[in-house]
Amino acid sequence: MVSQKRKRESYVTPTSNEAEDQSETPQMQLEIMPVTSSPFIVVYVKSGDVKPKKSRIGGKEKMDYKDHTTAKEEPGVTEFDPKVTYMVLPGSLWESMKKYKNFIVSEKQFGVNDFIYINNGSTALLKEIEDEKQFWIARVLEVRASSPSAVYLRVYWMYWPVELPSGQEYYHGKSELVASNHMEIIDAMTVSGLAEVTQLAEQDDAPTATGLYWRQTFDFRTKKLSMLKKDCVCKQYHNPDKLLVHCANDSCGKWMHEDCLLKDATNMAWATLNGKQAELSNDTIEVNGNDGPEDTIQVHPKMNGTAGMRSLDDALKRSSTKGKSRRKSQGKRGGKDEPEWQGQLEAQLETKLSKVDDDENTEITGNVILTDKRDQAKPKTWIESLACLFCGNPLS
């Protein structure tokens, strides 16, 4: 097995009930007794190999590298990923065990293709999973057992983004996993519960997810991540925890990142506040009926032809202070230079609640709420319409 192998510990767990005598049927299941860690290792080989390379067995010096299964193929994580060719050592013990479709731990049934929480040495068997990130997560590929006290699972590991060689990126959501072809055989008594994990389809224009999800794959052999779809004028990846905003203009129909829209609106508002471009006197302003100054104003751009339409070129000019582009290459989103308005001007999308069949949904209005915080005693707030970063049409 190559490096970065996940280590397994011995676990103290409650004793299960006696196993029921089951025949090998689709309903077959096996009740598990407490056991120690797995004696098996998985070795990746090339298609056509008749034996594994001794160097790939790693620190298992006492392992008989000649006692292996024949080369077997496992489908990739998705239909687009290459198959994985592997051998199991010791092969004689692995192949002597009976295959099962289901298994039971602490009165809970699990089966092939289920996602499962795995204790990792710092966690214990819990009745309820309170903090998912305390656990490892895996997908069951195969179940084998010689007795209720010797049940083992061949799995593909799911990775938390922080576990990747490249670490967590700006586009990884807080509940996001990365599916891998990192295969191991683990002791079934390390299972702590069933994990609900869904695949987030990248072909969806505005993918949303609740609970744990995955959309990217990691090839454990090459250490490469699969590519994701890029959106917006920034041509960067989307973080599902944030909004994608759609332009309703039929000739455009592009999707934009919430952060990019807010940054664009803040850049333009800051330029206006600092007299770096024409005042908003050409816009229609709605204020409350009082004679004194108001904290909130509603601004509507005129739509006579294209006179009031903000194009992307116009946005670039209005947000530029020294001939620089309004946003740097985002990469890991860790640029050194902070904008002038950082901490002084804030923006957030205006939203409203809508009801569809008694279900409440949050929708954006096409406006942005801006707050000038330079006067901490009395910050001023106003609303402006958002424009598409591609075609310049209002997003209302």
PDB file of C-alpha atoms in Angstrom, residues 232 244-249 252-258 260-262 264-265 268 301 303 308-310 349-350 352 363-368 384-396:
ATOM      1  CA  CYS A 232     -19.073  33.912 -13.865  1.00  0.00           C
ATOM      2  CA  LEU A 244     -25.158  31.717  -8.063  1.00  0.00           C
ATOM      3  CA  VAL A 245     -27.210  34.527  -9.606  1.00  0.00           C
ATOM      4  CA  HIS A 246     -28.820  34.069 -13.010  1.00  0.00           C
ATOM      5  CA  CYS A 247     -29.290  36.729 -15.682  1.00  0.00           C
ATOM      6  CA  ALA A 248     -32.852  36.472 -17.000  1.00  0.00           C
ATOM      7  CA  ASN A 249     -31.956  38.174 -20.287  1.00  0.00           C
ATOM      8  CA  CYS A 252     -27.401  36.221 -22.005  1.00  0.00           C
ATOM      9  CA  GLY A 253     -28.583  33.711 -19.403  1.00  0.00           C
ATOM     10  CA  LYS A 254     -25.197  33.617 -17.653  1.00  0.00           C
ATOM     11  CA  TRP A 255     -24.573  32.705 -14.019  1.00  0.00           C
ATOM     12  CA  MET A 256     -22.571  34.909 -11.656  1.00  0.00           C
ATOM     13  CA  HIS A 257     -21.051  34.435  -8.221  1.00  0.00           C
ATOM     14  CA  GLU A 258     -22.639  36.267  -5.325  1.00  0.00           C
ATOM     15  CA  CYS A 260     -18.367  38.895  -7.673  1.00  0.00           C
ATOM     16  CA  LEU A 261     -21.639  40.841  -7.868  1.00  0.00           C
ATOM     17  CA  LEU A 262     -21.149  42.256  -4.382  1.00  0.00           C
ATOM     18  CA  ASP A 264     -18.547  44.927  -8.324  1.00  0.00           C
ATOM     19  CA  ALA A 265     -21.355  46.868  -6.623  1.00  0.00           C
ATOM     20  CA  MET A 268     -18.716  51.300  -7.947  1.00  0.00           C
ATOM     21  CA  PRO A 301     -31.321  53.193 -12.877  1.00  0.00           C
ATOM     22  CA  MET A 303     -33.896  52.507 -18.684  1.00  0.00           C
ATOM     23  CA  GLY A 308     -29.109  53.757 -17.771  1.00  0.00           C
ATOM     24  CA  MET A 309     -27.718  50.303 -18.518  1.00  0.00           C
ATOM     25  CA  ARG A 310     -24.430  49.448 -16.838  1.00  0.00           C
ATOM     26  CA  LEU A 349     -27.860  40.875  -1.555  1.00  0.00           C
ATOM     27  CA  GLU A 350     -31.420  41.950  -0.805  1.00  0.00           C
ATOM     28  CA  LYS A 352     -37.343  38.190   0.102  1.00  0.00           C
ATOM     29  CA  GLU A 363     -35.246  34.725  -3.418  1.00  0.00           C
ATOM     30  CA  ILE A 364     -32.988  37.599  -4.381  1.00  0.00           C
ATOM     31  CA  THR A 365     -34.699  40.818  -5.502  1.00  0.00           C
ATOM     32  CA  GLY A 366     -32.006  41.989  -7.897  1.00  0.00           C
ATOM     33  CA  ASN A 367     -30.915  44.712  -5.491  1.00  0.00           C
ATOM     34  CA  VAL A 368     -27.889  45.157  -3.268  1.00  0.00           C
ATOM     35  CA  GLU A 384     -29.043  49.952  -5.563  1.00  0.00           C
ATOM     36  CA  SER A 385     -30.080  47.762  -8.452  1.00  0.00           C
ATOM     37  CA  LEU A 386     -27.687  45.068  -9.573  1.00  0.00           C
ATOM     38  CA  ALA A 387     -26.660  44.669 -13.192  1.00  0.00           C
ATOM     39  CA  CYS A 388     -25.472  41.575 -15.022  1.00  0.00           C
ATOM     40  CA  LEU A 389     -21.681  41.476 -15.199  1.00  0.00           C
ATOM     41  CA  PHE A 390     -21.906  40.112 -18.750  1.00  0.00           C
ATOM     42  CA  CYS A 391     -24.650  42.055 -20.557  1.00  0.00           C
ATOM     43  CA  GLY A 392     -25.321  44.958 -18.173  1.00  0.00           C
ATOM     44  CA  ASN A 393     -29.079  44.344 -17.906  1.00  0.00           C
ATOM     45  CA  PRO A 394     -30.693  44.813 -14.468  1.00  0.00           C
ATOM     46  CA  LEU A 395     -31.051  41.588 -12.478  1.00  0.00           C
ATOM     47  CA  SER A 396     -34.432  42.509 -10.982  1.00  0.00           C
TER      48      SER A 396
END
